[in-house]
PDB file of C-alpha atoms and ligand atoms in Angstrom:
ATOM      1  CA  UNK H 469       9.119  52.589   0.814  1.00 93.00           C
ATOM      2  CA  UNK H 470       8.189  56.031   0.014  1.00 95.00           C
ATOM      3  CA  UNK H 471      10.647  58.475  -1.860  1.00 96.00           C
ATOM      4  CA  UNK H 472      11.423  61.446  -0.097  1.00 94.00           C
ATOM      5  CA  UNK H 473      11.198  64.088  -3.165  1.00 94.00           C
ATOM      6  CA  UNK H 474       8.411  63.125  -4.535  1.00 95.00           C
ATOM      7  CA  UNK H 475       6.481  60.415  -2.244  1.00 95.00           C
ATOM      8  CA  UNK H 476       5.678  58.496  -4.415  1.00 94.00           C
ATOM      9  CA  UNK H 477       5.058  54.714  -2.910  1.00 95.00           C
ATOM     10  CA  UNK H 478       7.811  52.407  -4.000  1.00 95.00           C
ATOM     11  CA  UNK H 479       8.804  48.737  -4.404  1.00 96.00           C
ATOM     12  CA  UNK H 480      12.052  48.110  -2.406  1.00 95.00           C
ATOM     13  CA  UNK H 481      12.888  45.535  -4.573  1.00 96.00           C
ATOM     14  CA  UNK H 482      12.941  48.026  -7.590  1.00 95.00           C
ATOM     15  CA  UNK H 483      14.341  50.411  -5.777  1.00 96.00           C
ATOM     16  CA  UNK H 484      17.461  48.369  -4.939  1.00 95.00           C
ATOM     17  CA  UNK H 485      17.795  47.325  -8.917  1.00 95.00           C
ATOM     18  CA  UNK H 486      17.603  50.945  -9.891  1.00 97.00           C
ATOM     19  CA  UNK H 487      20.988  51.007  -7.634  1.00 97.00           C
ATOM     20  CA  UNK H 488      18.807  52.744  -4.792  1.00 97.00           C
ATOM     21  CA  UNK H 489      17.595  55.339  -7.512  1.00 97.00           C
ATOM     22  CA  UNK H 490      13.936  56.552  -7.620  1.00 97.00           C
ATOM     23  CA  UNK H 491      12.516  55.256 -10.703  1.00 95.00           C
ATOM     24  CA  UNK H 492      10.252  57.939 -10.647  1.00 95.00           C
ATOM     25  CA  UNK H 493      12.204  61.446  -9.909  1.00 96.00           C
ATOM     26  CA  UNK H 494      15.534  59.930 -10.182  1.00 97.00           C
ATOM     27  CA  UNK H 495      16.361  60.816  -6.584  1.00 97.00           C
ATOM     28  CA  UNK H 496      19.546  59.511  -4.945  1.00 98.00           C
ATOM     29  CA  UNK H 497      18.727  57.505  -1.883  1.00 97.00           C
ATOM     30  CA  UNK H 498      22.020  57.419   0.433  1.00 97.00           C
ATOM     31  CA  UNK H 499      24.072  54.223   0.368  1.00 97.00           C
ATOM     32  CA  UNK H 500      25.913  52.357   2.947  1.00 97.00           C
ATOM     33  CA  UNK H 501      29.955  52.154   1.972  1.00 98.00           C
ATOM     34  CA  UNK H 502      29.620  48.420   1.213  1.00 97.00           C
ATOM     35  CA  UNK H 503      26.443  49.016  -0.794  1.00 97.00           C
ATOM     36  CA  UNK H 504      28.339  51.407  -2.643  1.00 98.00           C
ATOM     37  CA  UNK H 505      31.305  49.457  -3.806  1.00 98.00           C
ATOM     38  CA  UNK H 506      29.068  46.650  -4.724  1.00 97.00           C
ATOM     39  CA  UNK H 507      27.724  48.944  -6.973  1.00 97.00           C
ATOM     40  CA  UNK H 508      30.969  50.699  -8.107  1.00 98.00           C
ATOM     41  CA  UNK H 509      33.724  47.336  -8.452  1.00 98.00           C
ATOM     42  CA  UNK H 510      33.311  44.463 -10.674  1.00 98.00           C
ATOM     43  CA  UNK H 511      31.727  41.747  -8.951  1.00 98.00           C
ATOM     44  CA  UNK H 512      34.186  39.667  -6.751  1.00 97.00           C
ATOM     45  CA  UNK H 513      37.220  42.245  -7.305  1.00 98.00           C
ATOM     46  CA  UNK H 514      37.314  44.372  -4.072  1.00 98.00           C
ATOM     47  CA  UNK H 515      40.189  43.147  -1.038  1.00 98.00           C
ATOM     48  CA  UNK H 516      39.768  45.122   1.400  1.00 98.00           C
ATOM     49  CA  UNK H 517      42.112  46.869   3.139  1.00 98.00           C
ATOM     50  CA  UNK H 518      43.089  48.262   6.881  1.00 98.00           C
ATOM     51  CA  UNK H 519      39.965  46.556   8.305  1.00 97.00           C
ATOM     52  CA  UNK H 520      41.493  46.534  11.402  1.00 97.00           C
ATOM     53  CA  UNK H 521      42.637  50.098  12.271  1.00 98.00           C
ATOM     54  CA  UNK H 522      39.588  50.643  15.535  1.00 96.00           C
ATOM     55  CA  UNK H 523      38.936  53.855  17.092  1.00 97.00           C
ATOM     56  CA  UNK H 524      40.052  54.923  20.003  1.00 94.00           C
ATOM     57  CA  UNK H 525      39.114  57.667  22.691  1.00 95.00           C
ATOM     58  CA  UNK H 526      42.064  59.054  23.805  1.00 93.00           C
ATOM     59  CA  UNK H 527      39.643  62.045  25.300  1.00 95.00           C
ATOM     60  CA  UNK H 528      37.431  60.060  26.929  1.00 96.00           C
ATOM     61  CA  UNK H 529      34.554  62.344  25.695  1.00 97.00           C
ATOM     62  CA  UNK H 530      31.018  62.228  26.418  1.00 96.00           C
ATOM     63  CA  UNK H 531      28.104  64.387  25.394  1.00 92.00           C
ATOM     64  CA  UNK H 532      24.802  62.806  25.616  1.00 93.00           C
ATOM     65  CA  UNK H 533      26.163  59.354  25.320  1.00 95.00           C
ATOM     66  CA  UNK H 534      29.726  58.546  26.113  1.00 97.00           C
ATOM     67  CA  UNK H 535      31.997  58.509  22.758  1.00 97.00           C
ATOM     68  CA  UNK H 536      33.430  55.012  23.627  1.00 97.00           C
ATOM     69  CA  UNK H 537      29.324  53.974  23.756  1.00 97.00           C
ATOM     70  CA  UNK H 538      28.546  55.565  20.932  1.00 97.00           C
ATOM     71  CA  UNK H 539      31.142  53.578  18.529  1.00 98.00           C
ATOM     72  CA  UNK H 540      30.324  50.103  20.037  1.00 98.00           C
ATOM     73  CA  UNK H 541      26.343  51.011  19.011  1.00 97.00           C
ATOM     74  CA  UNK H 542      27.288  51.983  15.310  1.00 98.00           C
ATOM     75  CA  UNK H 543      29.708  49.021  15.057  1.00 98.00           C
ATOM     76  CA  UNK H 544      27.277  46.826  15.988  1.00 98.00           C
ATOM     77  CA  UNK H 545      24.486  48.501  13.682  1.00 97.00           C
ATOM     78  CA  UNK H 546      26.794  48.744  10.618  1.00 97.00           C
ATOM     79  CA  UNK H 547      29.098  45.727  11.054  1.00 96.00           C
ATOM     80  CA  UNK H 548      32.025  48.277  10.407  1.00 97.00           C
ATOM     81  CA  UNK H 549      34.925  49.152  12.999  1.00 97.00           C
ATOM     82  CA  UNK H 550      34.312  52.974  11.492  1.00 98.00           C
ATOM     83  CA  UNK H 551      33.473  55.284   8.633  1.00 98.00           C
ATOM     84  CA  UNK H 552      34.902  54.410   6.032  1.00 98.00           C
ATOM     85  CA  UNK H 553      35.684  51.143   4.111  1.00 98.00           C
ATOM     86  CA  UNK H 554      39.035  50.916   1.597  1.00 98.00           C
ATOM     87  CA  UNK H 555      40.490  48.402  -0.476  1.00 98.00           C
ATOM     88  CA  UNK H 556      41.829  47.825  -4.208  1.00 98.00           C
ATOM     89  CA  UNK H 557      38.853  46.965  -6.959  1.00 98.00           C
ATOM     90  CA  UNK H 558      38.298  47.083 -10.484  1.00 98.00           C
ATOM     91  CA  UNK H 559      35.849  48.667 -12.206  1.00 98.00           C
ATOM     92  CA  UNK H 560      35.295  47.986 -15.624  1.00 98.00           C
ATOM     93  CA  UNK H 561      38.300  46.115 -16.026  1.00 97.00           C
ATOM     94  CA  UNK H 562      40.195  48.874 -14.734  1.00 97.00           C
ATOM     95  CA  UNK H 563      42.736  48.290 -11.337  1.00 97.00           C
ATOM     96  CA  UNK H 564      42.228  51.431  -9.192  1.00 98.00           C
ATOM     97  CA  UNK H 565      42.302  51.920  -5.002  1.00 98.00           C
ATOM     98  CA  UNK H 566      39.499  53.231  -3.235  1.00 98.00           C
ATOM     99  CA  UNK H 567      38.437  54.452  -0.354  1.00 98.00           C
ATOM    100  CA  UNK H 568      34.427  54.871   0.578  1.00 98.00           C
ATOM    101  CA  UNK H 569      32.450  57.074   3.262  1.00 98.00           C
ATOM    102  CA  UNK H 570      29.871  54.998   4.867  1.00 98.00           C
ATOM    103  CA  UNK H 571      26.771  57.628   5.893  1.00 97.00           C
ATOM    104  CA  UNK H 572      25.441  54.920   7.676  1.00 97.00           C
ATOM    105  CA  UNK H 573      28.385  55.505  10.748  1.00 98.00           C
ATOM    106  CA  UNK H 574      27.754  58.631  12.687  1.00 97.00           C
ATOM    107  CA  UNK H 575      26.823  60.090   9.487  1.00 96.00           C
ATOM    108  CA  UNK H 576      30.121  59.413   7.949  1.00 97.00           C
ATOM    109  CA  UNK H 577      32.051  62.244  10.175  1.00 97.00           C
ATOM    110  CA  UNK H 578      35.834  61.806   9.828  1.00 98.00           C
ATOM    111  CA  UNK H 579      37.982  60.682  12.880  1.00 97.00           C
ATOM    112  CA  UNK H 580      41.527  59.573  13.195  1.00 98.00           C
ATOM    113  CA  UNK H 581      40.214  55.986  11.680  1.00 98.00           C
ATOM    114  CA  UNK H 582      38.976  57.537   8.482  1.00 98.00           C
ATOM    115  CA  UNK H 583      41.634  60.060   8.555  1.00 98.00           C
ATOM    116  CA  UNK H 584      44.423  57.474   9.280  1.00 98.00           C
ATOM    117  CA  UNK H 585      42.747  54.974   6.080  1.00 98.00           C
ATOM    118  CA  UNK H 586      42.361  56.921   3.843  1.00 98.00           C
ATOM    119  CA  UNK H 587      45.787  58.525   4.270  1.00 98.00           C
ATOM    120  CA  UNK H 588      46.900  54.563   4.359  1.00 98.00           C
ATOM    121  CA  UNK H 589      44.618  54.468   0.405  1.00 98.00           C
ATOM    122  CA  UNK H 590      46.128  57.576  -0.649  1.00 98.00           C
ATOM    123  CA  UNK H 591      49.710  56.188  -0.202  1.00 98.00           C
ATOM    124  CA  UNK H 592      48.660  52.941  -1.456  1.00 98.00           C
ATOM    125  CA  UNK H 593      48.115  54.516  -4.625  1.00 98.00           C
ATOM    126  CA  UNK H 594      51.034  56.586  -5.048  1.00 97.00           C
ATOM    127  CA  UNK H 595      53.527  53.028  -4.025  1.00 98.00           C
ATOM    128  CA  UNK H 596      51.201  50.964  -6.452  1.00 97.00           C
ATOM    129  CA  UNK H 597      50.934  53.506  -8.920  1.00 96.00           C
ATOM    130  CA  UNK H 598      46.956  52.993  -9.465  1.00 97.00           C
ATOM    131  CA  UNK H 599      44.427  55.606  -9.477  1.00 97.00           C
ATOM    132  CA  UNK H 600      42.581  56.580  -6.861  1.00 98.00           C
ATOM    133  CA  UNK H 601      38.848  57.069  -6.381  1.00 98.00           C
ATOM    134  CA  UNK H 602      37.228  58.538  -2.909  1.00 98.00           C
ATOM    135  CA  UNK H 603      34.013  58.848  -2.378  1.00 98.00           C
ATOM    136  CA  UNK H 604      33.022  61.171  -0.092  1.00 98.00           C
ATOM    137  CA  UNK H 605      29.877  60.984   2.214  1.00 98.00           C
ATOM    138  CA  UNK H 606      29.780  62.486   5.343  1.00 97.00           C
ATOM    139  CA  UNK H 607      28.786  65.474   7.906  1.00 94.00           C
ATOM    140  CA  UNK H 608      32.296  66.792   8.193  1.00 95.00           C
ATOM    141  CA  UNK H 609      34.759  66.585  11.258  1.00 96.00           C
ATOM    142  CA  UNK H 610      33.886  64.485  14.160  1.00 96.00           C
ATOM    143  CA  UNK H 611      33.149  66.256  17.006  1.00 94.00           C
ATOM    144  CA  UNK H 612      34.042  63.916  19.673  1.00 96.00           C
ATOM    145  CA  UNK H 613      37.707  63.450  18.820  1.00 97.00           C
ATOM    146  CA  UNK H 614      38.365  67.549  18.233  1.00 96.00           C
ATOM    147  CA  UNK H 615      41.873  68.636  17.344  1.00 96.00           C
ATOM    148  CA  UNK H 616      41.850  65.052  16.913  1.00 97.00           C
ATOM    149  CA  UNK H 617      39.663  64.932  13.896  1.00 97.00           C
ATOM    150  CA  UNK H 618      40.620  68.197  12.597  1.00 97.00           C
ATOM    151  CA  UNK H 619      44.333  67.361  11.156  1.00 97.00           C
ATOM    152  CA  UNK H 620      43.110  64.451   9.130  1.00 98.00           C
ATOM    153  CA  UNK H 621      42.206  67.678   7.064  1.00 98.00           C
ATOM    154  CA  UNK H 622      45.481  68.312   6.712  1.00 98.00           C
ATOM    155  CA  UNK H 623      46.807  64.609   7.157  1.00 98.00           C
ATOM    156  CA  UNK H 624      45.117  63.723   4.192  1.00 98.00           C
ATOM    157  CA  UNK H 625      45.909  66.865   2.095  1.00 98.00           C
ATOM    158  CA  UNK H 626      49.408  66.798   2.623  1.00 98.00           C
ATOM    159  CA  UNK H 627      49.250  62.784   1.794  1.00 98.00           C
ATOM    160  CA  UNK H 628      47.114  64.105  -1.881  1.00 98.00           C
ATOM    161  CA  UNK H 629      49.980  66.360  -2.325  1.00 98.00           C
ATOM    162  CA  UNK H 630      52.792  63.464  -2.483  1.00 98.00           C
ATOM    163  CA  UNK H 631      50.190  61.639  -4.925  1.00 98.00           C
ATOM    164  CA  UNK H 632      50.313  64.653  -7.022  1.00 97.00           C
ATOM    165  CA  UNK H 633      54.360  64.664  -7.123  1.00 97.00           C
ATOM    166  CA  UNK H 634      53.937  60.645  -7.913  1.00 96.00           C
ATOM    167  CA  UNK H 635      51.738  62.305 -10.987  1.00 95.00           C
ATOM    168  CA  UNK H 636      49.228  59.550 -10.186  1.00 96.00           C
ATOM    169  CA  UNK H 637      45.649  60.299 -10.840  1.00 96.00           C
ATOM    170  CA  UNK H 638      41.952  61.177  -8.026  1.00 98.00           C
ATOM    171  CA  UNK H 639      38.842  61.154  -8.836  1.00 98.00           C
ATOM    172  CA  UNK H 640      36.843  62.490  -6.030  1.00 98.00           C
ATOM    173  CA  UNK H 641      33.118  61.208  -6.513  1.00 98.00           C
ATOM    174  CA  UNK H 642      31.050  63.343  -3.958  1.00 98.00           C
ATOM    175  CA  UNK H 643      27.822  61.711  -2.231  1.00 98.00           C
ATOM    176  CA  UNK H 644      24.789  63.224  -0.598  1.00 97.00           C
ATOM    177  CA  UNK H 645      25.789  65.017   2.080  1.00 96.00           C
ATOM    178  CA  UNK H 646      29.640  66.031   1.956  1.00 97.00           C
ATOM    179  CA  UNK H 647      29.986  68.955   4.316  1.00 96.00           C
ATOM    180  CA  UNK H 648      32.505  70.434   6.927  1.00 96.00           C
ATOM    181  CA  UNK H 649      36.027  69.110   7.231  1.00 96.00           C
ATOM    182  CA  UNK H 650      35.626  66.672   4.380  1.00 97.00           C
ATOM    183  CA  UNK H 651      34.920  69.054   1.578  1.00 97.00           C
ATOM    184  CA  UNK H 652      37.457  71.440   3.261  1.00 97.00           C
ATOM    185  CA  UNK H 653      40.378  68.885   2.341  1.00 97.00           C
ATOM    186  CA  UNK H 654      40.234  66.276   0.341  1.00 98.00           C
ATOM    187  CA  UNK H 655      36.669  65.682  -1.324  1.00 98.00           C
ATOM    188  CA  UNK H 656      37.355  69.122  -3.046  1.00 98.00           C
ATOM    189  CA  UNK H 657      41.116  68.392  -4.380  1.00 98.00           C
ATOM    190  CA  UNK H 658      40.524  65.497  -6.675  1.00 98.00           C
ATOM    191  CA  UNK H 659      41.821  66.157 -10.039  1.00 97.00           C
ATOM    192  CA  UNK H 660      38.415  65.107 -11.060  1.00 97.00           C
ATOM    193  CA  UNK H 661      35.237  66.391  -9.192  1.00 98.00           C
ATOM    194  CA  UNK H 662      32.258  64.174  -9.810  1.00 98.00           C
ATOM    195  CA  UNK H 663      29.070  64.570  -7.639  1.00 98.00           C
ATOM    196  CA  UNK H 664      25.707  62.793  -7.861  1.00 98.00           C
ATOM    197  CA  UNK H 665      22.469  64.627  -8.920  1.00 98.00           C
ATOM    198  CA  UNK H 666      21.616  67.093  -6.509  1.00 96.00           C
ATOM    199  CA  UNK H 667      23.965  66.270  -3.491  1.00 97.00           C
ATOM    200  CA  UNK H 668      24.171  68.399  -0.986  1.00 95.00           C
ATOM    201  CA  UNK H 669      28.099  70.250  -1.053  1.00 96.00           C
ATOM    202  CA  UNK H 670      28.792  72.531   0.946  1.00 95.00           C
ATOM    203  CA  UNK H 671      31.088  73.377   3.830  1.00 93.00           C
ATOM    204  CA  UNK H 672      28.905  75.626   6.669  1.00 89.00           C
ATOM    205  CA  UNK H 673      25.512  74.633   6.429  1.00 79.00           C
ATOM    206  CA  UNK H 674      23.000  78.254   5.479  1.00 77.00           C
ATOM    207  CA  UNK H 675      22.004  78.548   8.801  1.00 80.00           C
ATOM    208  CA  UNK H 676      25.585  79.068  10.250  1.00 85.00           C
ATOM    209  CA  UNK H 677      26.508  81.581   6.934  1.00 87.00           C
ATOM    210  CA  UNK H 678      23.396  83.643   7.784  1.00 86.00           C
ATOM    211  CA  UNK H 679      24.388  84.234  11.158  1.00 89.00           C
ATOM    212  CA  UNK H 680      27.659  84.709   9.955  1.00 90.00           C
ATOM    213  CA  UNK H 681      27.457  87.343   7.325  1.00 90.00           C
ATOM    214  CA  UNK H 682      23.547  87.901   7.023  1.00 89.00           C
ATOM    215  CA  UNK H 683      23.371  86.816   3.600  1.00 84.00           C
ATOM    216  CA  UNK H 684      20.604  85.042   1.948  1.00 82.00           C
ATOM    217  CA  UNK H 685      21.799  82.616   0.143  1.00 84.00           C
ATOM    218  CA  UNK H 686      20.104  81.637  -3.277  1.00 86.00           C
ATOM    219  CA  UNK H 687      17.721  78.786  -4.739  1.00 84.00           C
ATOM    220  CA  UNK H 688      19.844  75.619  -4.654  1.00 87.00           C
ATOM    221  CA  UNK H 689      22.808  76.705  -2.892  1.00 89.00           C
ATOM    222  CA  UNK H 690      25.475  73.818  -2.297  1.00 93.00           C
ATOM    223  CA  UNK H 691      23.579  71.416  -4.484  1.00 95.00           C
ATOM    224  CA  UNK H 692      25.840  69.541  -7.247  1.00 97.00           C
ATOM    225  CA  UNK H 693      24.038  71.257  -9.864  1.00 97.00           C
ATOM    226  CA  UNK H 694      24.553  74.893  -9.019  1.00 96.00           C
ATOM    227  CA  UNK H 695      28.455  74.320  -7.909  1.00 96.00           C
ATOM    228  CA  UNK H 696      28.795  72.751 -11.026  1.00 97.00           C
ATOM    229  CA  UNK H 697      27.618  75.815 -12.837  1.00 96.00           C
ATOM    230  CA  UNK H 698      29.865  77.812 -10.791  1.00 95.00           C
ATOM    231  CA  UNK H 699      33.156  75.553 -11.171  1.00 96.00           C
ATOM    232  CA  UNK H 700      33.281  73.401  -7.979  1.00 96.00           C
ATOM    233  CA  UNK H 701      32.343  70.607  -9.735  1.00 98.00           C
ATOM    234  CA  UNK H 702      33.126  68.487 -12.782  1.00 98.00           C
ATOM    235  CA  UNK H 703      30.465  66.760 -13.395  1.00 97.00           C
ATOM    236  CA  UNK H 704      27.470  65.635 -12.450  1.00 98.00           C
ATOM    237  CA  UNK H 705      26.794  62.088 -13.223  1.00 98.00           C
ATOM    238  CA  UNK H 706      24.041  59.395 -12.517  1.00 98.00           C
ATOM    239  CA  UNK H 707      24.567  56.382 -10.553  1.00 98.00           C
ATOM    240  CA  UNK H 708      23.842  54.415 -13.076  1.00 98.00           C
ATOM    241  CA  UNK H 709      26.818  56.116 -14.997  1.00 98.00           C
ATOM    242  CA  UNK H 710      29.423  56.313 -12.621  1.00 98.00           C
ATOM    243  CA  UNK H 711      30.942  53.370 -13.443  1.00 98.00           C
ATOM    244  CA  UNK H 712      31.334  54.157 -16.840  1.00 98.00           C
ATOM    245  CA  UNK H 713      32.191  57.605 -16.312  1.00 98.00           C
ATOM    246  CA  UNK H 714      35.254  56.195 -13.790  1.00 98.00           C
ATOM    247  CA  UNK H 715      36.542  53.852 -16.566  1.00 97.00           C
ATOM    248  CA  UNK H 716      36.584  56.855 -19.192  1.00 97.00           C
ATOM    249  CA  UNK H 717      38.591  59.271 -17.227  1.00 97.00           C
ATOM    250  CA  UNK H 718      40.928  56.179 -15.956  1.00 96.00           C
ATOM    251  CA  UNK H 719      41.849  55.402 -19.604  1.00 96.00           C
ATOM    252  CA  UNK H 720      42.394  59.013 -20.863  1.00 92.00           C
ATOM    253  CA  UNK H 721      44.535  59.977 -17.580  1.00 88.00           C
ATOM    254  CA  UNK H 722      45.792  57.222 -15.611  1.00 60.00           C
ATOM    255  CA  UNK H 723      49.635  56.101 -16.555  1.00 59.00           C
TER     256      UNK H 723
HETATM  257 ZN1   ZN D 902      11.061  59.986  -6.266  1.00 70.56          ZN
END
């Protein structure tokens, strides 16, 4: 396979035991969800949960390809009833609940499904009292359910807010891309904001702010590295140190 920042020719095999990290440039390919939390839980430890909340269409929408269409194709491709993928893990030892974007699902845009489990994961956490880790991966709102799609924002925000008054603990770990309606709730209210190496963050993409306010914007705008230097982000942390990284701020915060 070739690596798309620096093309250089690569073994897949290597590839995939670098944790889908370019040996070369250290560039972050994206991951599927349950690629992800075989990388993130300790082998064997993830149950899943609410695998079987399925989409609907209540508005029968079609654009080029009929909505209803359009989810039976990425169910088949990914194996997954929708976007996301949650459950209770460990990691490291440590219990926590988590819920995971999958990019590989209409690019990981949030419906009522995602909306409606990761609420469910949220909740979860508070009753359970674990901490909770999302990690966010995806092109915002989804389009074809509107309104629909749009008060998960505040579904899920209001559900962060009761984990907050259980004093219970999120880590929000943000992927490459996480953009629109997701950072505009809850990817950006985790009391811990991690993001890998040079994700793109951002909410309007620059095309959309020029036309907007005829700014140009500067050199790596909405990468993890220049929100970091300007506060939106924690840290920035290598794959191959999120793990660790999780397990640290678990012990020093979690009750
Ligand atoms: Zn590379």
């Amino acid at each position: 396979m070739r690596c798309p920042e620096c093309s250089d020719m690569l073994f897949r095999k290597v590839v995939e035991e670098a944790l889908h990290v370019c040996p070369n440039c250290q560039y972050h390919f994206r991951i599927s969800a349950r690629k992800r939390i075989e990388q993130l839980a300790d082998p064997g430890s993830f149950e899943e949960r609410y695998a079987d909340v399925e989409p609907a269409d209540p508005l029968r929408f079609v654009d080029k390809k009929a909505y209803k269409d359009r989810l039976k194709a990425e169910q088949r491709k990914t194996g997954n009833p929708d976007a996301v993928v949650c459950g209770k893990a460990f990691i490291k030892g440590r219990p926590i609940m988590m819920a995971v974007m999958d990019p590989e699902f209409m690019m990981g845009s949030m419906g009522s499904v995602v909306g409606e489990k990761i609420t469910r994961t949220i909740e979860a956490a508070a009753e359970e009292n674990l901490p909770l880790l999302v990690v966010s991966c995806s092109g915002g709102a989804r389009m074809q359910e509107s309104t629909l799609s749009l008060m998960q924002m505040a579904k899920t925000s209001a559900a962060l807010a009761r984990l907050d008054d259980a004093k219970q603990m999120f880590i929000s770990l943000l992927a490459d891309p996480t953009t629109g309606g997701v950072t505009a709730s809850f990817a950006m209210l985790g009391d811990f904001i991690i993001a890998e190496p040079k994700a793109l963050i951002g909410f309007a993409g620059p095309r959309t702010i020029w036309n907007t306010i005829k700014v140009e914007l500067p050199d790596g705008f909405q990468r993890s590295e220049f929100l970091q230097e300007h506060g939106f982000v924690d840290f920035v942390v290598h794959r191959k140190d999120v793990r660790s990284e999780i397990a640290r701020l678990v012990d020093f915060c979690a009750k």
